[in-house]
Tab-separated table of C-alpha atoms and ligand atoms in Angstrom:
chain	number	residue	atom	x	y	z
J	165	MET	CA	-4.988	-18.211	-13.648
J	166	GLN	CA	-3.681	-20.768	-10.682
J	167	SER	CA	-7.119	-19.424	-8.885
J	168	ALA	CA	-6.816	-22.722	-6.430
J	169	GLY	CA	-7.531	-21.516	-3.011
J	170	PHE	CA	-9.580	-18.333	-4.102
J	171	PRO	CA	-12.943	-18.861	-4.086
J	172	LEU	CA	-13.509	-15.694	-6.460
J	173	LEU	CA	-11.194	-16.562	-8.879
J	174	GLU	CA	-12.406	-20.140	-9.359
J	175	ARG	CA	-16.309	-19.326	-9.230
J	176	GLY	CA	-15.434	-16.532	-11.846
J	177	TYR	CA	-17.659	-13.212	-12.552
J	178	ASP	CA	-21.405	-14.519	-13.309
J	179	ASP	CA	-19.610	-17.969	-13.901
J	180	ALA	CA	-17.809	-17.069	-16.560
J	181	PRO	CA	-13.927	-17.610	-15.903
J	182	PHE	CA	-11.781	-14.002	-16.107
J	183	ILE	CA	-8.028	-12.604	-16.163
J	184	TYR	CA	-7.824	-10.936	-13.089
J	185	LEU	CA	-4.274	-8.252	-13.429
J	186	ASP	CA	-5.705	-5.454	-11.151
J	187	SER	CA	-4.185	-6.984	-7.682
J	188	ALA	CA	-2.463	-3.222	-7.360
J	189	SER	CA	-6.163	-2.201	-6.690
J	190	THR	CA	-7.335	-5.010	-4.509
J	191	THR	CA	-6.342	-8.536	-4.242
J	192	PRO	CA	-8.954	-11.494	-4.282
J	193	LYS	CA	-8.224	-13.513	-0.723
J	194	PRO	CA	-7.750	-17.178	0.018
J	195	ARG	CA	-9.991	-19.607	1.494
J	196	SER	CA	-7.574	-19.587	5.095
J	197	VAL	CA	-8.289	-15.792	5.178
J	198	ILE	CA	-12.451	-15.985	4.264
J	199	ASP	CA	-12.406	-18.448	6.814
J	200	ALA	CA	-11.013	-16.557	9.647
J	201	VAL	CA	-13.368	-13.933	8.996
J	202	VAL	CA	-16.209	-16.649	9.645
J	203	ARG	CA	-14.712	-18.033	12.250
J	204	TYR	CA	-14.358	-14.892	14.679
J	205	TYR	CA	-18.013	-14.115	13.985
J	206	GLU	CA	-19.342	-17.437	14.808
J	207	THR	CA	-17.199	-18.356	17.434
J	208	ILE	CA	-15.724	-15.088	19.120
J	209	GLY	CA	-18.202	-11.940	17.718
J	210	ALA	CA	-16.537	-10.027	20.767
J	211	ASN	CA	-14.675	-6.490	21.389
J	212	VAL	CA	-11.584	-6.583	22.518
J	213	HIS	CA	-9.164	-4.917	25.034
J	214	ARG	CA	-12.840	-4.661	27.394
J	215	GLY	CA	-14.948	-6.499	29.111
J	216	THR	CA	-13.935	-9.586	31.326
J	217	HIS	CA	-15.350	-12.774	29.897
J	218	PRO	CA	-13.951	-15.695	27.537
J	219	LEU	CA	-15.728	-14.335	24.373
J	220	ALA	CA	-14.038	-10.440	25.669
J	221	GLU	CA	-10.746	-12.499	25.793
J	222	ALA	CA	-10.669	-15.235	22.726
J	223	ALA	CA	-11.218	-11.819	20.651
J	224	THR	CA	-8.312	-9.945	22.401
J	225	GLU	CA	-5.947	-12.805	21.798
J	226	ALA	CA	-6.672	-13.313	18.627
J	227	TYR	CA	-6.403	-9.848	17.600
J	228	GLU	CA	-3.134	-9.381	19.254
J	229	GLY	CA	-2.356	-12.614	17.494
J	230	ALA	CA	-2.564	-10.708	14.123
J	231	ARG	CA	-0.318	-7.785	15.621
J	232	HIS	CA	2.446	-10.336	16.544
J	233	ARG	CA	1.774	-11.577	13.162
J	234	VAL	CA	2.091	-8.081	11.467
J	235	ALA	CA	5.025	-7.040	13.301
J	236	ALA	CA	6.943	-10.592	12.466
J	237	LEU	CA	6.307	-10.193	8.570
J	238	ILE	CA	8.310	-7.036	8.790
J	239	GLY	CA	10.645	-7.203	11.893
J	240	ALA	CA	9.396	-4.980	13.767
J	241	GLN	CA	7.810	-5.142	17.210
J	242	PRO	CA	4.448	-5.747	18.036
J	243	ALA	CA	4.253	-2.320	20.212
J	244	GLU	CA	5.249	-0.519	16.777
J	245	ILE	CA	2.432	-1.456	14.723
J	246	VAL	CA	-0.667	0.698	14.940
J	247	PHE	CA	-4.018	-0.985	13.127
J	248	THR	CA	-5.328	2.108	11.022
J	249	ARG	CA	-8.505	1.874	8.631
J	250	ASN	CA	-6.397	1.627	5.847
J	251	ALA	CA	-3.094	2.787	4.254
J	252	THR	CA	-4.769	5.864	3.567
J	253	GLY	CA	-5.537	6.203	7.545
J	254	SER	CA	-2.143	5.710	8.319
J	255	PHE	CA	-0.944	8.716	6.014
J	256	ASN	CA	-3.379	10.603	7.910
J	257	LEU	CA	-3.168	9.929	11.479
J	258	LEU	CA	0.783	10.299	11.446
J	259	ALA	CA	-0.169	13.722	9.809
J	260	ARG	CA	-1.958	14.875	12.805
J	261	ALA	CA	-0.085	13.079	15.305
J	262	LEU	CA	3.471	15.474	13.634
J	263	ARG	CA	0.862	18.350	14.950
J	264	LEU	CA	2.190	19.730	11.202
J	265	THR	CA	1.567	23.508	10.205
J	266	ALA	CA	2.017	25.189	6.481
J	267	ASP	CA	5.281	26.095	7.923
J	268	ASP	CA	6.444	22.172	7.984
J	269	GLU	CA	7.507	21.128	4.275
J	270	ILE	CA	7.109	17.295	3.267
J	271	VAL	CA	9.424	16.445	0.404
J	272	PHE	CA	7.977	13.331	-1.911
J	273	PRO	CA	7.899	12.565	-5.194
J	274	ALA	CA	5.226	14.247	-7.565
J	275	SER	CA	4.287	10.746	-8.870
J	276	GLU	CA	2.945	9.595	-5.388
J	277	HIS	CA	-0.611	8.133	-4.656
J	278	HIS	CA	-3.295	10.921	-3.535
J	279	SER	CA	-2.867	9.386	0.029
J	280	ASN	CA	0.797	10.395	0.445
J	281	TYR	CA	0.361	13.613	-1.012
J	282	MET	CA	-3.219	14.714	-0.072
J	283	PRO	CA	-3.004	14.599	4.161
J	284	TRP	CA	1.099	16.612	3.468
J	285	ARG	CA	-0.719	19.488	1.247
J	286	VAL	CA	-4.074	20.106	3.513
J	287	ASP	CA	-1.872	19.888	6.646
J	288	ALA	CA	1.792	21.071	5.921
J	289	THR	CA	3.542	22.612	2.504
J	290	PRO	CA	4.744	19.820	-0.301
J	291	VAL	CA	8.103	20.178	-1.244
J	292	LEU	CA	7.551	17.846	-4.779
J	293	VAL	CA	10.694	15.695	-6.365
J	294	ASP	CA	10.355	15.948	-10.132
J	295	ILE	CA	9.430	13.235	-12.441
J	296	ASP	CA	11.105	12.228	-15.577
J	297	ASP	CA	9.502	11.431	-19.246
J	298	GLU	CA	8.808	7.737	-17.768
J	299	ALA	CA	6.965	8.936	-14.475
J	300	VAL	CA	10.404	8.009	-12.258
J	301	PRO	CA	11.155	10.562	-9.729
J	302	GLN	CA	14.445	11.825	-10.298
J	303	TRP	CA	15.784	10.226	-7.207
J	304	SER	CA	18.772	12.680	-6.854
J	305	GLN	CA	17.072	15.585	-6.472
J	306	LEU	CA	16.136	14.764	-3.032
J	307	LYS	CA	19.301	16.428	-1.100
J	308	SER	CA	18.410	19.676	-2.883
J	309	LYS	CA	14.840	19.621	-1.744
J	310	ILE	CA	15.484	19.402	2.038
J	311	THR	CA	15.580	22.269	4.190
J	312	LYS	CA	15.611	23.572	7.368
J	313	ARG	CA	12.022	23.287	7.641
J	314	THR	CA	11.924	19.770	6.166
J	315	ARG	CA	9.573	17.752	8.812
J	316	LEU	CA	9.491	14.335	6.812
J	317	VAL	CA	10.840	12.714	3.549
J	318	SER	CA	8.112	10.282	2.616
J	319	VAL	CA	8.187	8.229	-0.688
J	320	ALA	CA	6.591	4.708	-2.432
J	321	HIS	CA	8.683	1.937	-1.597
J	322	VAL	CA	6.910	0.509	-4.972
J	323	SER	CA	4.551	3.080	-7.378
J	324	ASN	CA	1.611	2.044	-7.960
J	325	VAL	CA	1.833	3.758	-11.494
J	326	THR	CA	4.960	2.055	-12.990
J	327	GLY	CA	5.558	-1.008	-10.417
J	328	VAL	CA	8.950	0.961	-10.418
J	329	ILE	CA	10.723	0.020	-7.240
J	330	ALA	CA	12.609	3.112	-5.346
J	331	PRO	CA	15.807	3.549	-3.888
J	332	VAL	CA	14.454	3.754	-0.403
J	333	GLU	CA	17.434	2.349	1.305
J	334	GLU	CA	19.554	5.165	0.054
J	335	TRP	CA	16.864	7.610	0.012
J	336	ILE	CA	16.890	7.210	3.866
J	337	GLU	CA	20.582	7.470	4.319
J	338	THR	CA	20.183	11.136	2.406
J	339	ALA	CA	17.010	12.063	5.108
J	340	HIS	CA	18.805	10.595	8.248
J	341	ALA	CA	22.258	12.789	6.942
J	342	ALA	CA	19.931	15.894	7.125
J	343	GLY	CA	17.731	14.538	10.550
J	344	VAL	CA	15.105	14.007	8.558
J	345	PRO	CA	12.418	10.590	9.249
J	346	VAL	CA	11.202	9.034	6.890
J	347	MET	CA	7.838	7.618	5.777
J	348	ILE	CA	7.881	4.538	3.359
J	349	ASP	CA	4.294	4.121	1.700
J	350	ALA	CA	4.573	-0.049	1.447
J	351	SER	CA	0.926	-0.466	0.110
J	352	GLN	CA	2.245	-2.229	-3.327
J	353	SER	CA	5.403	-3.574	-2.024
J	354	ILE	CA	4.057	-5.288	1.054
J	355	ALA	CA	2.897	-8.264	-0.800
J	356	HIS	CA	5.885	-8.881	-3.377
J	357	LEU	CA	8.898	-8.227	-1.824
J	358	PRO	CA	10.450	-8.717	1.585
J	359	VAL	CA	10.163	-5.384	3.408
J	360	ASP	CA	12.167	-5.161	6.774
J	361	VAL	CA	12.043	-2.305	9.002
J	362	ARG	CA	15.032	-2.690	11.111
J	363	ALA	CA	17.310	-3.147	8.164
J	364	LEU	CA	15.873	-0.263	6.321
J	365	ASN	CA	15.930	1.995	9.509
J	366	VAL	CA	12.793	3.091	8.435
J	367	ASP	CA	10.900	5.585	10.392
J	368	PHE	CA	7.172	5.435	9.757
J	369	LEU	CA	5.802	2.684	6.974
J	370	ALA	CA	1.907	2.513	6.151
J	371	PHE	CA	0.196	-0.100	3.924
J	372	SER	CA	-2.974	-1.585	3.612
J	373	SER	CA	-5.030	-5.274	4.516
J	374	HIS	CA	-6.877	-5.644	1.137
J	375	LYS	CA	-3.465	-5.347	-0.983
J	376	MET	CA	-2.084	-8.111	0.554
J	377	PHE	CA	-4.788	-10.841	0.434
J	378	GLY	CA	-6.231	-9.588	3.981
J	379	PRO	CA	-9.710	-8.232	4.752
J	380	ASN	CA	-10.799	-4.594	3.422
J	381	GLY	CA	-10.978	-1.950	6.232
J	382	VAL	CA	-7.662	-2.164	7.826
J	383	GLY	CA	-4.027	-0.160	7.477
J	384	VAL	CA	-0.991	-0.677	8.861
J	385	LEU	CA	0.961	2.243	10.568
J	386	TYR	CA	4.112	1.439	11.684
J	387	VAL	CA	6.394	3.565	14.232
J	388	ARG	CA	9.740	3.047	15.077
J	389	ARG	CA	9.158	2.613	18.789
J	390	ASP	CA	11.460	5.398	19.580
J	391	ARG	CA	9.478	8.035	17.072
J	392	PHE	CA	6.496	7.795	18.971
J	393	ALA	CA	7.331	9.785	21.716
J	394	GLU	CA	7.394	13.237	19.730
J	395	LEU	CA	4.211	12.178	18.276
J	396	GLY	CA	0.520	14.303	19.969
J	397	LEU	CA	-2.301	12.036	19.710
J	398	GLY	CA	-4.510	10.804	16.604
J	399	ASN	CA	-8.159	9.907	17.143
J	400	VAL	CA	-9.355	10.210	21.011
J	401	GLY	CA	-12.501	8.632	22.035
J	402	GLY	CA	-12.640	5.208	24.023
J	403	GLY	CA	-10.398	2.240	24.047
J	404	MET	CA	-7.188	5.226	23.876
J	405	VAL	CA	-7.372	6.343	27.445
J	406	ALA	CA	-6.456	4.991	30.976
J	407	MET	CA	-7.900	7.432	32.798
J	408	HIS	CA	-10.218	10.561	32.107
J	409	THR	CA	-11.999	12.719	34.876
J	410	GLU	CA	-13.586	15.779	34.663
J	411	ASP	CA	-9.931	17.841	34.899
J	412	ARG	CA	-7.495	15.493	33.032
J	413	PHE	CA	-6.971	12.266	31.257
J	414	GLU	CA	-4.234	9.777	30.892
J	415	PRO	CA	-3.463	8.085	27.500
J	416	LEU	CA	-2.586	4.730	26.852
J	417	GLU	CA	0.657	3.603	25.562
J	418	ALA	CA	1.149	3.005	21.918
J	419	PRO	CA	-0.197	1.577	20.406
J	420	LEU	CA	-3.340	1.583	21.967
J	421	ARG	CA	-3.362	4.915	22.583
J	422	TYR	CA	-3.796	5.248	18.333
J	423	GLU	CA	-6.445	3.229	18.121
J	424	ALA	CA	-9.526	4.970	19.538
J	425	GLY	CA	-12.651	3.681	19.008
J	426	THR	CA	-13.983	-0.168	18.551
J	427	PRO	CA	-11.604	-1.586	15.618
J	428	ASN	CA	-11.967	-3.721	12.846
J	429	VAL	CA	-11.952	-7.136	14.903
J	430	GLU	CA	-12.531	-9.605	12.375
J	431	GLY	CA	-10.331	-7.211	9.586
J	432	VAL	CA	-7.128	-7.579	11.271
J	433	ILE	CA	-7.949	-11.210	12.548
J	434	GLY	CA	-8.081	-11.792	8.420
J	435	LEU	CA	-5.289	-9.922	7.963
J	436	GLY	CA	-3.205	-12.320	10.664
J	437	ALA	CA	-3.888	-14.868	8.508
J	438	ALA	CA	-3.243	-13.054	5.144
J	439	VAL	CA	0.048	-12.800	6.582
J	440	ASP	CA	0.189	-16.297	7.408
J	441	TYR	CA	-0.459	-17.514	3.911
J	442	LEU	CA	1.836	-15.165	2.699
J	443	ARG	CA	4.934	-16.256	4.549
J	444	ASN	CA	3.619	-19.787	3.693
J	445	VAL	CA	4.111	-19.270	-0.122
J	446	GLY	CA	7.467	-17.481	1.121
J	447	MET	CA	7.937	-13.565	0.160
J	448	ALA	CA	11.511	-15.104	-1.220
J	449	ASN	CA	9.004	-16.956	-4.147
J	450	ILE	CA	6.477	-14.293	-4.336
J	451	ALA	CA	9.169	-11.994	-5.521
J	452	ALA	CA	10.919	-14.300	-8.255
J	453	HIS	CA	7.266	-14.913	-9.519
J	454	SER	CA	6.797	-11.059	-9.400
J	455	ARG	CA	9.845	-10.384	-11.144
J	456	ALA	CA	9.483	-12.973	-14.086
J	457	LEU	CA	5.865	-11.696	-14.535
J	458	ALA	CA	7.012	-8.383	-14.488
J	459	ASP	CA	10.160	-8.960	-16.932
J	460	GLN	CA	7.762	-10.953	-19.708
J	461	LEU	CA	5.108	-7.725	-19.414
J	462	MET	CA	8.008	-5.091	-20.130
J	463	ARG	CA	9.343	-7.098	-22.634
J	464	GLY	CA	5.806	-7.647	-24.528
J	465	LEU	CA	5.237	-3.821	-24.214
J	466	ALA	CA	8.264	-2.826	-25.585
J	467	GLU	CA	7.295	-4.761	-28.539
J	468	LEU	CA	4.511	-2.553	-29.075
J	469	PRO	CA	4.480	0.393	-31.372
J	470	HIS	CA	2.802	3.597	-30.595
J	471	ALA	CA	2.758	2.484	-26.920
J	472	THR	CA	3.909	4.981	-24.361
J	473	VAL	CA	5.521	1.998	-21.245
J	474	LEU	CA	5.452	3.870	-18.232
J	475	GLY	CA	9.477	3.224	-16.238
J	476	ARG	CA	10.086	1.632	-19.305
J	477	SER	CA	13.851	1.678	-18.523
J	478	ALA	CA	14.012	0.894	-14.716
J	479	ARG	CA	15.304	-2.131	-14.080
J	480	GLU	CA	13.860	-2.733	-10.411
J	481	ARG	CA	10.052	-3.572	-10.453
J	482	ILE	CA	7.309	-5.943	-9.758
J	483	ALA	CA	4.666	-7.434	-12.200
J	484	LEU	CA	2.617	-3.641	-12.739
J	485	ALA	CA	3.443	-2.055	-15.453
J	486	THR	CA	1.389	0.617	-17.315
J	487	VAL	CA	0.854	1.840	-20.358
J	488	SER	CA	-1.053	4.625	-22.836
J	489	LEU	CA	-2.171	3.424	-25.996
J	490	PRO	CA	-3.029	6.092	-28.961
J	491	LEU	CA	-6.255	4.774	-30.494
J	492	PRO	CA	-8.311	7.034	-31.894
J	493	ALA	CA	-11.598	7.479	-30.128
J	494	MET	CA	-11.069	5.485	-27.116
J	495	SER	CA	-9.562	6.201	-24.012
J	496	GLN	CA	-7.333	3.760	-21.731
J	497	GLN	CA	-10.624	3.759	-19.268
J	498	ASP	CA	-12.821	2.440	-22.797
J	499	ILE	CA	-9.826	0.024	-23.681
J	500	ALA	CA	-9.705	-1.181	-19.869
J	501	ARG	CA	-13.666	-1.507	-20.536
J	502	LEU	CA	-13.039	-3.335	-23.846
J	503	LEU	CA	-10.501	-5.942	-22.170
J	504	ALA	CA	-13.269	-6.773	-19.899
J	505	ASP	CA	-15.682	-7.378	-22.361
J	506	ALA	CA	-14.362	-8.724	-25.031
J	507	HIS	CA	-11.106	-10.791	-23.488
J	508	GLY	CA	-12.243	-11.524	-19.894
J	509	ILE	CA	-9.264	-9.227	-18.561
J	510	PHE	CA	-9.618	-6.999	-15.746
J	511	VAL	CA	-7.534	-3.979	-15.752
J	512	SER	CA	-7.252	-0.483	-14.639
J	513	GLY	CA	-7.876	2.051	-16.461
J	514	GLY	CA	-7.321	6.121	-15.278
J	515	TYR	CA	-5.775	8.198	-12.971
J	516	HIS	CA	-5.028	5.532	-10.222
J	517	CYS	CA	-5.149	8.314	-7.819
J	518	ALA	CA	-1.989	9.934	-9.090
J	519	HIS	CA	-3.493	12.874	-10.794
J	520	VAL	CA	-0.324	14.822	-10.628
J	521	LEU	CA	1.599	12.467	-12.170
J	522	HIS	CA	-0.477	12.454	-15.009
J	523	HIS	CA	-1.006	15.782	-15.395
J	524	ARG	CA	2.639	16.575	-15.792
J	525	LEU	CA	3.357	13.678	-18.497
J	526	HIS	CA	-0.075	15.569	-19.795
J	527	LEU	CA	-1.516	12.105	-20.321
J	528	ALA	CA	-5.614	11.710	-20.134
J	529	GLY	CA	-5.007	8.364	-17.998
J	530	THR	CA	-3.519	4.525	-18.532
J	531	LEU	CA	-4.296	1.359	-18.646
J	532	ARG	CA	-2.216	-0.347	-15.505
J	533	ALA	CA	-1.911	-4.593	-15.366
J	534	SER	CA	-0.410	-5.866	-11.736
J	535	ALA	CA	-0.356	-9.496	-11.364
J	536	HIS	CA	-0.074	-11.522	-8.579
J	537	ILE	CA	0.934	-15.394	-7.353
J	538	TYR	CA	-2.165	-16.874	-9.172
J	539	ASN	CA	-1.274	-14.959	-12.332
J	540	ASP	CA	0.849	-16.940	-14.706
J	541	ALA	CA	2.606	-16.715	-17.784
J	542	ALA	CA	-0.453	-17.497	-20.148
J	543	ASP	CA	-2.109	-14.519	-18.111
J	544	ILE	CA	0.100	-11.810	-19.120
J	545	GLU	CA	0.880	-13.323	-22.740
J	546	ALA	CA	-3.123	-13.338	-23.369
J	547	PHE	CA	-3.175	-9.036	-22.043
J	548	LEU	CA	-0.322	-8.202	-24.692
J	549	ALA	CA	-2.114	-10.259	-26.904
J	550	ALA	CA	-5.379	-8.231	-26.344
J	551	LEU	CA	-3.102	-4.875	-26.914
J	552	ARG	CA	-1.394	-6.345	-29.751
J	553	GLU	CA	-4.637	-7.026	-31.548
J	554	LEU	CA	-5.871	-3.350	-30.436
A	642	PLP	C1	0.617	3.216	-3.502
A	642	PLP	C2	-0.952	3.387	-2.672
A	642	PLP	N1	-0.161	4.391	-1.598
A	642	PLP	C3	-1.486	4.680	-0.955
A	642	PLP	C4	-2.617	3.621	-0.965
A	642	PLP	C5	-4.028	3.934	-0.618
A	642	PLP	O1	-4.471	2.756	-0.556
A	642	PLP	P1	-5.726	2.847	0.471
A	642	PLP	O2	-6.716	3.111	-0.372
A	642	PLP	O3	-5.818	1.181	1.014
A	642	PLP	O4	-6.149	3.345	1.826
A	642	PLP	C6	-2.798	3.118	-2.218
A	642	PLP	C7	-4.205	2.373	-3.295
A	642	PLP	O5	-3.924	2.162	-4.373
A	642	PLP	C8	-1.230	2.642	-3.388
A	642	PLP	O6	-0.947	2.278	-4.263
């Protein structure tokens, strides 16, 4: 582990070192992010967009500064960045603002995370793109799934189960050719790959702060500027109206229109520091490191007899691999626990919020290892060695 600058990793758990291979779930935070949150409470501590004293002004400036940083990271304009609670909140906000009904069809792969599945099944009608026996979507099906009732195509840029990078450019082109907007779930790509919303020409994009070295409780919904016009309201309440009388109200312009109530000010400021951190390391450097660890992971897993490795044939991936090991009397969750207790290797075991994927493949859970910039080849080798031993 290259723990320097990540207090949690430097300290270990209960003072014992561990190998953290669960970054797809959430990432530890660098010192600069923790400091930014603490500094807010120690030196500002005020609410945003209201109040006329210096602390309130400083809070608003820091909060809006973070919006500029997030926008710059993905090539957007600040006015296109809506802060939410998490990626899940971004999907739910969009589902509500699109004013969906059961007549509306939303097309997405059967492998999607529940957060890019549940809002569409509750508010509209899901149309699933099938997956193959490695859990990879059959990308070419998209065109045949789009009908006159399709309101949106939604897809994970990188699957949180397979780590495979989706051909999002092609999907956006296909959907747009049919006049359908596209939502990209960048939850797993945002901290591994450069993401440029202008180059992609994507309509909507969502991600969470906590998977990109930022604090919990903050998400982002990017909305291409021209798309706001067709959206209804999201949450309503304080902070999102310009004028409110007994007879009528006037909502503020986006993005504040979609940020009702006191936001997670410290979280947003911490996210701004996380963006600085990512950009200092350099997204191209991070992508290259992720790629190298991914190759090592996949080579090692391919040598394990009897292991089912999801997405094994796909070439484009990040440092995330998911496997099912047929061990008698041990579930994949048990194996994850054993790796933690016997080897100090922390991975995920279970369904990774993708039940439909697992049901379709008849898998009772899987084991997922996901690496990031603080991991090195020795960490991957330790994981592979532990699996070989099992
Ligand atoms: C691909 C993907 N989408 C959405 C989410 C939901 O993120 P959050 O729980 O931060 O809302 C996750 C989190 O695991 C994810 O991996």
